[in-house]
Amino acid sequence: MDATAATATPKVRLNRFLPYWAVLQADFSATLNSWLYRVWVLLSIAVAVGYLLYRYGAMRVSGMIQPAPEAVGDLLAWVIYGSITLIIALTAGTICSERGSMADSILSRGISRYQYFLGKLHARLGLVLITFFAKGSLVLGAAYYMLHSDALTLHGCAVALLVVASLLVFVGTFGVSVSAMSSNTLVSIAVVWITLYGTGFVLSQLPGTFPSPERAIQGLPSVLKGWYDWNLLSKLMLTSLAASGMTALIGMYHFSGRDV
């Protein structure tokens, strides 16, 4: 028996998704602790609480009663329009704001640019969607009990949240994709803001058969009541998700070939 026989080298299993997961966790935590995210959450909560208290006080004191779907639809519309600008600022600087240190974090370590882009994208989208669904559910629940209305339907509330979430997915994806193609955060924010609002205005001028974010937001009160055209809303959501996927592919492809 050979005493110097070589011992078998243990096999090491490499997790190919570990770099992606590390970027996702780090960006999720950093964004969660950023002042911009906290401003967005605090402002949204302050607007929602103030509006619901005003409607509740008007209903109890002066008897001014506005149907809950209309009140909640108006509230969601205001929160959405106000949130879009902050979400743009939160996502449009995702990658371009790290140009100085990106060479060390990508080129000098075992992570591909695809994993870096997807980690950043999924971290921002995940945080935006989790925050939106949490706030939206609380607002709808508070409106139901404070305004004492049975006009709000469970399936209508779920569809309204899904419609708005699909629009926010495109906003966040477009912001991260533009940040991957831009070298300046302010330029990226300006391009995303002008493009989104300009495209939304153009779509609002098209016939009603075309999916339009503006008409979808204005129709939220009817959706909350359960009065909606599922085919039209599903077309809007699928179009938004398809556009998000194409935008992400373009941004990732461009980022993979540019200098950092």
Short mmCIF file of C-alpha atoms in Angstrom, two decimals:
data_model
loop_
_atom_site.label_atom_id
_atom_site.label_comp_id
_atom_site.label_asym_id
_atom_site.label_seq_id
_atom_site.Cartn_x
_atom_site.Cartn_y
_atom_site.Cartn_z
CA MET A 1 0.00 0.00 0.00
CA ASP A 2 1.45 3.34 -1.04
CA ALA A 3 1.49 5.68 1.98
CA THR A 4 2.06 8.67 -0.25
CA ALA A 5 -1.03 8.06 -2.32
CA ALA A 6 -2.63 11.33 -3.29
CA THR A 7 -5.89 12.10 -1.60
CA ALA A 8 -8.90 12.82 -3.78
CA THR A 9 -9.55 16.50 -4.27
CA PRO A 10 -13.05 17.37 -3.07
CA LYS A 11 -15.34 18.81 -5.68
CA VAL A 12 -16.45 22.37 -5.15
CA ARG A 13 -19.91 23.29 -6.40
CA LEU A 14 -20.06 26.81 -7.70
CA ASN A 15 -23.29 28.74 -7.54
CA ARG A 16 -23.50 30.70 -10.77
CA PHE A 17 -26.27 32.88 -9.38
CA LEU A 18 -24.28 33.97 -6.33
CA PRO A 19 -22.88 37.19 -7.93
CA TYR A 20 -26.37 38.14 -9.14
CA TRP A 21 -27.85 37.45 -5.71
CA ALA A 22 -25.10 39.48 -4.01
CA VAL A 23 -25.76 42.50 -6.25
CA LEU A 24 -29.52 42.18 -5.71
CA GLN A 25 -29.19 42.03 -1.93
CA ALA A 26 -26.70 44.89 -1.74
CA ASP A 27 -28.73 47.19 -3.98
CA PHE A 28 -32.02 46.31 -2.28
CA SER A 29 -30.55 47.15 1.13
CA ALA A 30 -28.87 50.35 -0.09
CA THR A 31 -32.06 51.58 -1.79
CA LEU A 32 -34.17 50.70 1.23
CA ASN A 33 -31.95 52.90 3.39
CA SER A 34 -31.70 55.78 0.89
CA TRP A 35 -33.27 59.13 1.70
CA LEU A 36 -35.07 59.26 -1.66
CA TYR A 37 -36.92 56.01 -0.96
CA ARG A 38 -37.88 57.21 2.51
CA VAL A 39 -39.15 60.51 1.10
CA TRP A 40 -41.31 58.62 -1.41
CA VAL A 41 -42.81 56.39 1.29
CA LEU A 42 -43.39 59.18 3.81
CA LEU A 43 -44.97 61.52 1.26
CA SER A 44 -47.26 58.79 -0.06
CA ILE A 45 -48.38 57.83 3.44
CA ALA A 46 -48.86 61.47 4.45
CA VAL A 47 -51.01 62.20 1.38
CA ALA A 48 -53.09 59.05 1.86
CA VAL A 49 -53.67 59.59 5.59
CA GLY A 50 -54.46 63.28 5.14
CA TYR A 51 -56.92 62.65 2.32
CA LEU A 52 -58.73 59.82 4.10
CA LEU A 53 -58.99 61.82 7.33
CA TYR A 54 -60.38 64.76 5.39
CA ARG A 55 -63.02 62.60 3.72
CA TYR A 56 -63.87 60.90 6.99
CA GLY A 57 -64.23 64.23 8.81
CA ALA A 58 -66.35 65.70 6.01
CA MET A 59 -68.61 62.66 6.10
CA ARG A 60 -69.07 62.75 9.89
CA VAL A 61 -69.37 66.52 10.41
CA SER A 62 -71.02 68.04 7.36
CA GLY A 63 -72.53 64.98 5.76
CA MET A 64 -70.50 65.43 2.56
CA ILE A 65 -70.39 61.93 1.15
CA GLN A 66 -68.31 60.99 -1.86
CA PRO A 67 -68.59 57.38 -3.03
CA ALA A 68 -65.60 55.40 -1.80
CA PRO A 69 -64.53 54.17 -5.28
CA GLU A 70 -64.34 57.77 -6.56
CA ALA A 71 -62.48 58.93 -3.45
CA VAL A 72 -60.01 56.05 -3.52
CA GLY A 73 -59.61 56.36 -7.30
CA ASP A 74 -58.71 60.04 -6.94
CA LEU A 75 -56.30 59.21 -4.12
CA LEU A 76 -54.59 56.47 -6.12
CA ALA A 77 -54.30 58.77 -9.13
CA TRP A 78 -52.63 61.50 -7.07
CA VAL A 79 -50.28 59.02 -5.41
CA ILE A 80 -49.39 57.50 -8.79
CA TYR A 81 -48.63 60.81 -10.48
CA GLY A 82 -46.59 61.94 -7.51
CA SER A 83 -44.80 58.63 -7.17
CA ILE A 84 -43.77 58.35 -10.81
CA THR A 85 -41.35 61.27 -10.57
CA LEU A 86 -39.75 59.86 -7.42
CA ILE A 87 -39.60 56.35 -8.91
CA ILE A 88 -37.89 57.80 -11.98
CA ALA A 89 -35.31 59.47 -9.74
CA LEU A 90 -34.96 56.22 -7.78
CA THR A 91 -34.30 54.07 -10.87
CA ALA A 92 -32.76 56.36 -13.50
CA GLY A 93 -29.54 56.67 -11.51
CA THR A 94 -29.22 52.98 -10.68
CA ILE A 95 -26.16 52.22 -12.83
CA CYS A 96 -24.89 55.52 -14.21
CA SER A 97 -24.38 56.87 -10.68
CA GLU A 98 -21.79 54.12 -10.05
CA ARG A 99 -19.64 54.68 -13.13
CA GLY A 100 -16.56 55.50 -11.06
CA SER A 101 -16.46 52.22 -9.09
CA MET A 102 -18.13 49.97 -11.64
CA ALA A 103 -14.88 48.73 -13.18
CA ASP A 104 -13.83 47.25 -9.84
CA SER A 105 -17.22 45.72 -9.12
CA ILE A 106 -17.65 44.12 -12.56
CA LEU A 107 -14.40 43.68 -14.47
CA SER A 108 -12.17 42.72 -11.53
CA ARG A 109 -14.48 40.14 -9.97
CA GLY A 110 -16.34 37.02 -10.98
CA ILE A 111 -19.54 38.68 -12.15
CA SER A 112 -20.82 39.33 -15.63
CA ARG A 113 -22.42 42.52 -16.77
CA TYR A 114 -25.67 40.64 -17.39
CA GLN A 115 -25.80 39.54 -13.76
CA TYR A 116 -24.95 43.04 -12.58
CA PHE A 117 -27.70 44.62 -14.70
CA LEU A 118 -30.32 42.04 -13.73
CA GLY A 119 -29.40 42.26 -10.06
CA LYS A 120 -29.84 46.02 -10.09
CA LEU A 121 -33.04 45.85 -12.12
CA HIS A 122 -34.72 43.20 -9.98
CA ALA A 123 -33.69 44.89 -6.74
CA ARG A 124 -35.27 48.22 -7.74
CA LEU A 125 -38.38 46.63 -9.23
CA GLY A 126 -38.84 44.33 -6.26
CA LEU A 127 -38.60 47.18 -3.77
CA VAL A 128 -40.95 49.42 -5.77
CA LEU A 129 -43.58 46.68 -6.18
CA ILE A 130 -43.42 45.49 -2.57
CA THR A 131 -43.80 49.06 -1.35
CA PHE A 132 -46.66 49.79 -3.74
CA PHE A 133 -48.65 46.66 -2.89
CA ALA A 134 -48.15 47.27 0.84
CA LYS A 135 -49.28 50.90 0.63
CA GLY A 136 -52.09 50.15 -1.81
CA SER A 137 -53.50 47.36 0.35
CA LEU A 138 -53.40 49.54 3.47
CA VAL A 139 -55.07 52.46 1.66
CA LEU A 140 -57.85 50.26 0.27
CA GLY A 141 -58.42 48.60 3.63
CA ALA A 142 -58.49 51.93 5.47
CA ALA A 143 -60.86 53.43 2.89
CA TYR A 144 -63.24 50.50 3.23
CA TYR A 145 -63.54 50.80 7.01
CA MET A 146 -63.33 54.61 7.31
CA LEU A 147 -65.75 55.46 4.51
CA HIS A 148 -68.06 52.54 5.26
CA SER A 149 -68.67 51.63 1.64
CA ASP A 150 -69.66 48.30 0.19
CA ALA A 151 -69.11 49.59 -3.34
CA LEU A 152 -65.46 48.51 -3.20
CA THR A 153 -65.16 44.97 -4.50
CA LEU A 154 -62.33 42.60 -3.67
CA HIS A 155 -61.69 41.58 -7.27
CA GLY A 156 -61.93 45.22 -8.40
CA CYS A 157 -59.29 46.27 -5.86
CA ALA A 158 -57.02 43.40 -6.93
CA VAL A 159 -57.34 44.30 -10.62
CA ALA A 160 -56.70 48.00 -9.89
CA LEU A 161 -53.51 47.14 -8.02
CA LEU A 162 -52.35 44.83 -10.83
CA VAL A 163 -52.98 47.48 -13.49
CA VAL A 164 -51.02 50.13 -11.63
CA ALA A 165 -48.25 47.63 -10.80
CA SER A 166 -47.81 46.74 -14.48
CA LEU A 167 -47.36 50.43 -15.28
CA LEU A 168 -44.83 50.84 -12.47
CA VAL A 169 -42.90 47.84 -13.80
CA PHE A 170 -42.41 49.65 -17.10
CA VAL A 171 -41.46 52.91 -15.38
CA GLY A 172 -38.84 51.15 -13.25
CA THR A 173 -37.50 49.02 -16.09
CA PHE A 174 -37.21 51.98 -18.42
CA GLY A 175 -35.42 53.99 -15.75
CA VAL A 176 -32.84 51.28 -15.04
CA SER A 177 -32.32 50.59 -18.77
CA VAL A 178 -31.70 54.26 -19.56
CA SER A 179 -29.30 54.50 -16.62
CA ALA A 180 -27.34 51.59 -18.14
CA MET A 181 -27.01 53.50 -21.43
CA SER A 182 -26.31 56.93 -19.93
CA SER A 183 -23.24 58.37 -18.25
CA ASN A 184 -24.99 61.12 -16.28
CA THR A 185 -27.72 60.72 -13.68
CA LEU A 186 -29.42 64.06 -14.36
CA VAL A 187 -29.51 63.41 -18.11
CA SER A 188 -30.92 59.93 -17.47
CA ILE A 189 -33.68 61.29 -15.23
CA ALA A 190 -34.58 64.00 -17.75
CA VAL A 191 -34.73 61.52 -20.66
CA VAL A 192 -36.91 59.07 -18.74
CA TRP A 193 -39.26 61.77 -17.44
CA ILE A 194 -39.77 63.45 -20.82
CA THR A 195 -40.17 60.14 -22.66
CA LEU A 196 -42.70 58.67 -20.24
CA TYR A 197 -44.89 61.73 -19.95
CA GLY A 198 -44.65 62.47 -23.67
CA THR A 199 -45.56 58.91 -24.59
CA GLY A 200 -48.42 58.93 -22.10
CA PHE A 201 -49.82 62.12 -23.64
CA VAL A 202 -49.62 60.70 -27.17
CA LEU A 203 -51.34 57.45 -26.12
CA SER A 204 -54.12 59.41 -24.41
CA GLN A 205 -54.98 61.06 -27.75
CA LEU A 206 -55.46 57.76 -29.55
CA PRO A 207 -58.88 56.08 -29.90
CA GLY A 208 -60.23 54.19 -26.92
CA THR A 209 -59.41 50.81 -28.45
CA PHE A 210 -55.70 51.49 -27.88
CA PRO A 211 -54.34 50.83 -24.37
CA SER A 212 -53.59 54.09 -22.59
CA PRO A 213 -52.11 54.54 -19.08
CA GLU A 214 -53.97 57.85 -18.70
CA ARG A 215 -57.37 56.29 -19.40
CA ALA A 216 -56.56 53.32 -17.15
CA ILE A 217 -55.78 55.62 -14.22
CA GLN A 218 -58.87 57.73 -14.83
CA GLY A 219 -60.97 54.57 -14.93
CA LEU A 220 -59.79 53.28 -11.54
CA PRO A 221 -63.05 54.22 -9.73
CA SER A 222 -65.03 51.97 -12.09
CA VAL A 223 -62.46 49.20 -11.73
CA LEU A 224 -62.73 49.39 -7.93
CA LYS A 225 -66.49 48.89 -8.25
CA GLY A 226 -65.90 45.81 -10.39
CA TRP A 227 -66.99 47.53 -13.60
CA TYR A 228 -64.18 46.97 -16.06
CA ASP A 229 -63.38 45.45 -19.41
CA TRP A 230 -60.92 42.67 -18.59
CA ASN A 231 -59.87 42.25 -22.22
CA LEU A 232 -58.88 45.91 -22.48
CA LEU A 233 -57.09 45.94 -19.13
CA SER A 234 -55.28 42.67 -19.83
CA LYS A 235 -54.14 44.08 -23.17
CA LEU A 236 -52.76 47.13 -21.35
CA MET A 237 -50.95 45.00 -18.77
CA LEU A 238 -49.50 42.61 -21.35
CA THR A 239 -48.38 45.53 -23.51
CA SER A 240 -46.70 47.15 -20.51
CA LEU A 241 -44.94 43.92 -19.51
CA ALA A 242 -43.85 43.20 -23.10
CA ALA A 243 -42.49 46.73 -23.47
CA SER A 244 -40.68 46.29 -20.14
CA GLY A 245 -39.06 43.07 -21.37
CA MET A 246 -37.93 44.64 -24.64
CA THR A 247 -36.59 47.71 -22.83
CA ALA A 248 -34.64 45.53 -20.40
CA LEU A 249 -33.11 43.49 -23.24
CA ILE A 250 -32.04 46.64 -25.08
CA GLY A 251 -30.56 48.18 -21.94
CA MET A 252 -28.74 44.98 -20.97
CA TYR A 253 -27.34 44.48 -24.48
CA HIS A 254 -26.11 48.07 -24.67
CA PHE A 255 -24.58 47.87 -21.18
CA SER A 256 -22.76 44.64 -21.98
CA GLY A 257 -20.84 46.30 -24.82
CA ARG A 258 -19.98 49.74 -23.46
CA ASP A 259 -17.02 50.93 -21.43
CA VAL A 260 -17.41 51.49 -17.72
#
